[in-house]
mmCIF file with all atom_site columns, C-alpha atoms in Angstrom:
data_model
loop_
_atom_site.group_PDB
_atom_site.id
_atom_site.type_symbol
_atom_site.label_atom_id
_atom_site.label_alt_id
_atom_site.label_comp_id
_atom_site.label_asym_id
_atom_site.label_entity_id
_atom_site.label_seq_id
_atom_site.pdbx_PDB_ins_code
_atom_site.Cartn_x
_atom_site.Cartn_y
_atom_site.Cartn_z
_atom_site.occupancy
_atom_site.B_iso_or_equiv
_atom_site.pdbx_formal_charge
_atom_site.auth_seq_id
_atom_site.auth_comp_id
_atom_site.auth_asym_id
_atom_site.auth_atom_id
_atom_site.pdbx_PDB_model_num
ATOM 1  C CA . MET A 1 1  ? 0.000   0.000   0.000   1.00 69.00 ? 354 MET A CA 1
ATOM 2  C CA . GLY A 1 2  ? 1.066   3.560   -0.581  1.00 85.00 ? 355 GLY A CA 1
ATOM 3  C CA . GLN A 1 3  ? 2.424   2.686   -4.014  1.00 91.00 ? 356 GLN A CA 1
ATOM 4  C CA . ALA A 1 4  ? 2.192   5.520   -6.554  1.00 93.00 ? 357 ALA A CA 1
ATOM 5  C CA . LEU A 1 5  ? 1.027   4.544   -10.041 1.00 94.00 ? 358 LEU A CA 1
ATOM 6  C CA . GLY A 1 6  ? 0.739   6.571   -13.222 1.00 93.00 ? 359 GLY A CA 1
ATOM 7  C CA . SER A 1 7  ? -1.251  6.222   -16.405 1.00 93.00 ? 360 SER A CA 1
ATOM 8  C CA . ALA A 1 8  ? 0.641   5.442   -19.592 1.00 91.00 ? 361 ALA A CA 1
ATOM 9  C CA . VAL A 1 9  ? -1.951  7.290   -21.717 1.00 91.00 ? 362 VAL A CA 1
ATOM 10 C CA . ASP A 1 10 ? -2.833  10.482  -19.810 1.00 91.00 ? 363 ASP A CA 1
ATOM 11 C CA . GLY A 1 11 ? -1.965  12.458  -16.667 1.00 90.00 ? 364 GLY A CA 1
ATOM 12 C CA . THR A 1 12 ? -3.853  10.237  -14.185 1.00 94.00 ? 365 THR A CA 1
ATOM 13 C CA . LYS A 1 13 ? -1.919  9.401   -11.016 1.00 95.00 ? 366 LYS A CA 1
ATOM 14 C CA . VAL A 1 14 ? -3.125  7.345   -8.072  1.00 96.00 ? 367 VAL A CA 1
ATOM 15 C CA . ILE A 1 15 ? -1.912  6.049   -4.723  1.00 96.00 ? 368 ILE A CA 1
ATOM 16 C CA . VAL A 1 16 ? -2.881  2.510   -3.714  1.00 95.00 ? 369 VAL A CA 1
ATOM 17 C CA . THR A 1 17 ? -4.643  2.653   -0.317  1.00 95.00 ? 370 THR A CA 1
ATOM 18 C CA . ARG A 1 18 ? -5.864  -0.979  -0.258  1.00 94.00 ? 371 ARG A CA 1
ATOM 19 C CA . ALA A 1 19 ? -4.550  -3.831  -2.376  1.00 90.00 ? 372 ALA A CA 1
ATOM 20 C CA . PRO A 1 20 ? -4.969  -7.595  -2.679  1.00 88.00 ? 373 PRO A CA 1
ATOM 21 C CA . ALA A 1 21 ? -1.981  -9.817  -1.883  1.00 87.00 ? 374 ALA A CA 1
ATOM 22 C CA . ASP A 1 22 ? -1.720  -11.061 -5.487  1.00 88.00 ? 375 ASP A CA 1
ATOM 23 C CA . ASP A 1 23 ? -0.674  -9.107  -8.569  1.00 86.00 ? 376 ASP A CA 1
ATOM 24 C CA . VAL A 1 24 ? -3.609  -7.580  -10.449 1.00 90.00 ? 377 VAL A CA 1
ATOM 25 C CA . ASP A 1 25 ? -4.367  -6.201  -13.909 1.00 93.00 ? 378 ASP A CA 1
ATOM 26 C CA . LEU A 1 26 ? -4.898  -2.492  -13.166 1.00 95.00 ? 379 LEU A CA 1
ATOM 27 C CA . THR A 1 27 ? -5.465  -0.241  -16.173 1.00 95.00 ? 380 THR A CA 1
ATOM 28 C CA . CYS A 1 28 ? -6.239  3.368   -17.002 1.00 94.00 ? 381 CYS A CA 1
ATOM 29 C CA . GLY A 1 29 ? -7.771  4.064   -20.383 1.00 94.00 ? 382 GLY A CA 1
ATOM 30 C CA . GLY A 1 30 ? -7.433  0.350   -21.155 1.00 94.00 ? 383 GLY A CA 1
ATOM 31 C CA . VAL A 1 31 ? -3.615  0.392   -20.811 1.00 93.00 ? 384 VAL A CA 1
ATOM 32 C CA . PRO A 1 32 ? -1.723  -1.049  -17.801 1.00 93.00 ? 385 PRO A CA 1
ATOM 33 C CA . MET A 1 33 ? -0.747  1.471   -15.109 1.00 93.00 ? 386 MET A CA 1
ATOM 34 C CA . VAL A 1 34 ? 2.981   1.850   -14.408 1.00 91.00 ? 387 VAL A CA 1
ATOM 35 C CA . ASP A 1 35 ? 4.949   2.234   -11.206 1.00 89.00 ? 388 ASP A CA 1
ATOM 36 C CA . GLY A 1 36 ? 6.154   5.842   -10.993 1.00 74.00 ? 389 GLY A CA 1
ATOM 37 C CA . GLU A 1 37 ? 6.426   8.013   -14.093 1.00 71.00 ? 390 GLU A CA 1
ATOM 38 C CA . PRO A 1 38 ? 5.406   6.518   -17.458 1.00 69.00 ? 391 PRO A CA 1
ATOM 39 C CA . THR A 1 39 ? 7.490   7.123   -20.557 1.00 65.00 ? 392 THR A CA 1
ATOM 40 C CA . PRO A 1 40 ? 5.992   9.482   -23.155 1.00 59.00 ? 393 PRO A CA 1
ATOM 41 C CA . ASP A 1 41 ? 3.740   7.753   -25.685 1.00 64.00 ? 394 ASP A CA 1
ATOM 42 C CA . ALA A 1 42 ? 3.749   4.539   -23.622 1.00 68.00 ? 395 ALA A CA 1
ATOM 43 C CA . GLY A 1 43 ? 0.403   3.489   -25.056 1.00 75.00 ? 396 GLY A CA 1
ATOM 44 C CA . THR A 1 44 ? -2.823  4.480   -26.784 1.00 86.00 ? 397 THR A CA 1
ATOM 45 C CA . ALA A 1 45 ? -6.050  4.758   -24.814 1.00 87.00 ? 398 ALA A CA 1
ATOM 46 C CA . ASP A 1 46 ? -9.106  2.671   -25.638 1.00 90.00 ? 399 ASP A CA 1
ATOM 47 C CA . PRO A 1 47 ? -11.800 5.213   -26.673 1.00 90.00 ? 400 PRO A CA 1
ATOM 48 C CA . GLY A 1 48 ? -14.371 3.195   -24.694 1.00 90.00 ? 401 GLY A CA 1
ATOM 49 C CA . ARG A 1 49 ? -12.345 3.645   -21.495 1.00 93.00 ? 402 ARG A CA 1
ATOM 50 C CA . LEU A 1 50 ? -12.219 7.447   -21.365 1.00 93.00 ? 403 LEU A CA 1
ATOM 51 C CA . ASP A 1 51 ? -14.798 8.383   -18.723 1.00 93.00 ? 404 ASP A CA 1
ATOM 52 C CA . GLY A 1 52 ? -12.130 10.150  -16.655 1.00 94.00 ? 405 GLY A CA 1
ATOM 53 C CA . THR A 1 53 ? -10.850 10.150  -13.096 1.00 96.00 ? 406 THR A CA 1
ATOM 54 C CA . LEU A 1 54 ? -11.526 12.865  -10.533 1.00 96.00 ? 407 LEU A CA 1
ATOM 55 C CA . LEU A 1 55 ? -8.995  14.485  -8.195  1.00 97.00 ? 408 LEU A CA 1
ATOM 56 C CA . GLY A 1 56 ? -9.316  13.417  -4.559  1.00 95.00 ? 409 GLY A CA 1
ATOM 57 C CA . LYS A 1 57 ? -11.812 10.626  -5.237  1.00 96.00 ? 410 LYS A CA 1
ATOM 58 C CA . ARG A 1 58 ? -11.292 7.063   -4.049  1.00 97.00 ? 411 ARG A CA 1
ATOM 59 C CA . TYR A 1 59 ? -11.907 4.340   -6.611  1.00 97.00 ? 412 TYR A CA 1
ATOM 60 C CA . VAL A 1 60 ? -12.895 0.783   -5.639  1.00 97.00 ? 413 VAL A CA 1
ATOM 61 C CA . ASP A 1 61 ? -13.896 -2.491  -7.272  1.00 94.00 ? 414 ASP A CA 1
ATOM 62 C CA . LEU A 1 62 ? -17.220 -4.206  -6.503  1.00 92.00 ? 415 LEU A CA 1
ATOM 63 C CA . GLU A 1 63 ? -15.587 -6.779  -4.193  1.00 90.00 ? 416 GLU A CA 1
ATOM 64 C CA . GLY A 1 64 ? -13.700 -4.132  -2.226  1.00 89.00 ? 417 GLY A CA 1
ATOM 65 C CA . THR A 1 65 ? -10.322 -5.752  -2.861  1.00 92.00 ? 418 THR A CA 1
ATOM 66 C CA . ILE A 1 66 ? -8.608  -2.595  -4.113  1.00 95.00 ? 419 ILE A CA 1
ATOM 67 C CA . GLU A 1 67 ? -8.887  1.105   -3.324  1.00 96.00 ? 420 GLU A CA 1
ATOM 68 C CA . LEU A 1 68 ? -7.054  3.892   -5.140  1.00 96.00 ? 421 LEU A CA 1
ATOM 69 C CA . LEU A 1 69 ? -6.851  7.599   -4.311  1.00 97.00 ? 422 LEU A CA 1
ATOM 70 C CA . CYS A 1 70 ? -6.647  9.846   -7.374  1.00 97.00 ? 423 CYS A CA 1
ATOM 71 C CA . THR A 1 71 ? -3.873  12.414  -6.864  1.00 96.00 ? 424 THR A CA 1
ATOM 72 C CA . LYS A 1 72 ? -3.950  13.790  -10.419 1.00 95.00 ? 425 LYS A CA 1
ATOM 73 C CA . PRO A 1 73 ? -7.014  13.578  -12.674 1.00 96.00 ? 426 PRO A CA 1
ATOM 74 C CA . GLY A 1 74 ? -7.078  12.471  -16.274 1.00 94.00 ? 427 GLY A CA 1
ATOM 75 C CA . GLU A 1 75 ? -9.283  11.306  -19.123 1.00 94.00 ? 428 GLU A CA 1
ATOM 76 C CA . GLY A 1 76 ? -8.800  7.544   -18.662 1.00 94.00 ? 429 GLY A CA 1
ATOM 77 C CA . SER A 1 77 ? -11.100 5.272   -16.658 1.00 96.00 ? 430 SER A CA 1
ATOM 78 C CA . LEU A 1 78 ? -9.547  3.046   -13.991 1.00 97.00 ? 431 LEU A CA 1
ATOM 79 C CA . ALA A 1 79 ? -10.271 -0.686  -14.266 1.00 97.00 ? 432 ALA A CA 1
ATOM 80 C CA . LEU A 1 80 ? -9.292  -3.893  -12.496 1.00 95.00 ? 433 LEU A CA 1
ATOM 81 C CA . GLY A 1 81 ? -9.260  -7.026  -14.635 1.00 92.00 ? 434 GLY A CA 1
ATOM 82 C CA . GLY A 1 82 ? -11.362 -5.224  -17.246 1.00 92.00 ? 435 GLY A CA 1
ATOM 83 C CA . ALA A 1 83 ? -14.070 -4.138  -14.768 1.00 95.00 ? 436 ALA A CA 1
ATOM 84 C CA . VAL A 1 84 ? -14.318 -0.358  -14.393 1.00 96.00 ? 437 VAL A CA 1
ATOM 85 C CA . LEU A 1 85 ? -13.720 0.930   -10.865 1.00 96.00 ? 438 LEU A CA 1
ATOM 86 C CA . THR A 1 86 ? -16.319 3.207   -9.275  1.00 95.00 ? 439 THR A CA 1
ATOM 87 C CA . THR A 1 87 ? -15.966 6.079   -6.841  1.00 95.00 ? 440 THR A CA 1
ATOM 88 C CA . ALA A 1 88 ? -16.264 5.028   -3.216  1.00 90.00 ? 441 ALA A CA 1
ATOM 89 C CA . GLU A 1 89 ? -19.298 6.252   -1.310  1.00 82.00 ? 442 GLU A CA 1
ATOM 90 C CA . ALA A 1 90 ? -18.660 8.544   1.647   1.00 76.00 ? 443 ALA A CA 1
ATOM 91 C CA . LYS A 1 91 ? -19.003 6.762   4.966   1.00 76.00 ? 444 LYS A CA 1
ATOM 92 C CA . ALA A 1 92 ? -21.615 8.176   7.295   1.00 76.00 ? 445 ALA A CA 1
ATOM 93 C CA . LEU A 1 93 ? -20.213 9.501   10.551  1.00 79.00 ? 446 LEU A CA 1
ATOM 94 C CA . PRO A 1 94 ? -21.939 8.672   13.821  1.00 82.00 ? 447 PRO A CA 1
ATOM 95 C CA . SER A 1 95 ? -24.287 11.254  15.262  1.00 77.00 ? 448 SER A CA 1
ATOM 96 C CA . SER A 1 96 ? -22.731 13.507  17.886  1.00 74.00 ? 449 SER A CA 1
ATOM 97 C CA . ASP A 1 97 ? -25.892 14.295  19.869  1.00 65.00 ? 450 ASP A CA 1
#
């Protein structure tokens, strides 16, 4: 956890806040994410995977096995094993009355 990843097709950057023990197929814009800074022109985005990422949002898979914090937004959609990640819902805080 705490690993910084970058998109090979746009400016998206994320930090891994929860990860499974095994290696996974994490993509942005349909192209595998890279550890650290990607090289210029490292790939071409899939036009069907360009719904964008939002700064400061947490992205999760349906099973809750991975969570990513977007530190720099971009045009590519984040996906795990081909399944698009969704933004995490805010957790309700307990009442203080």
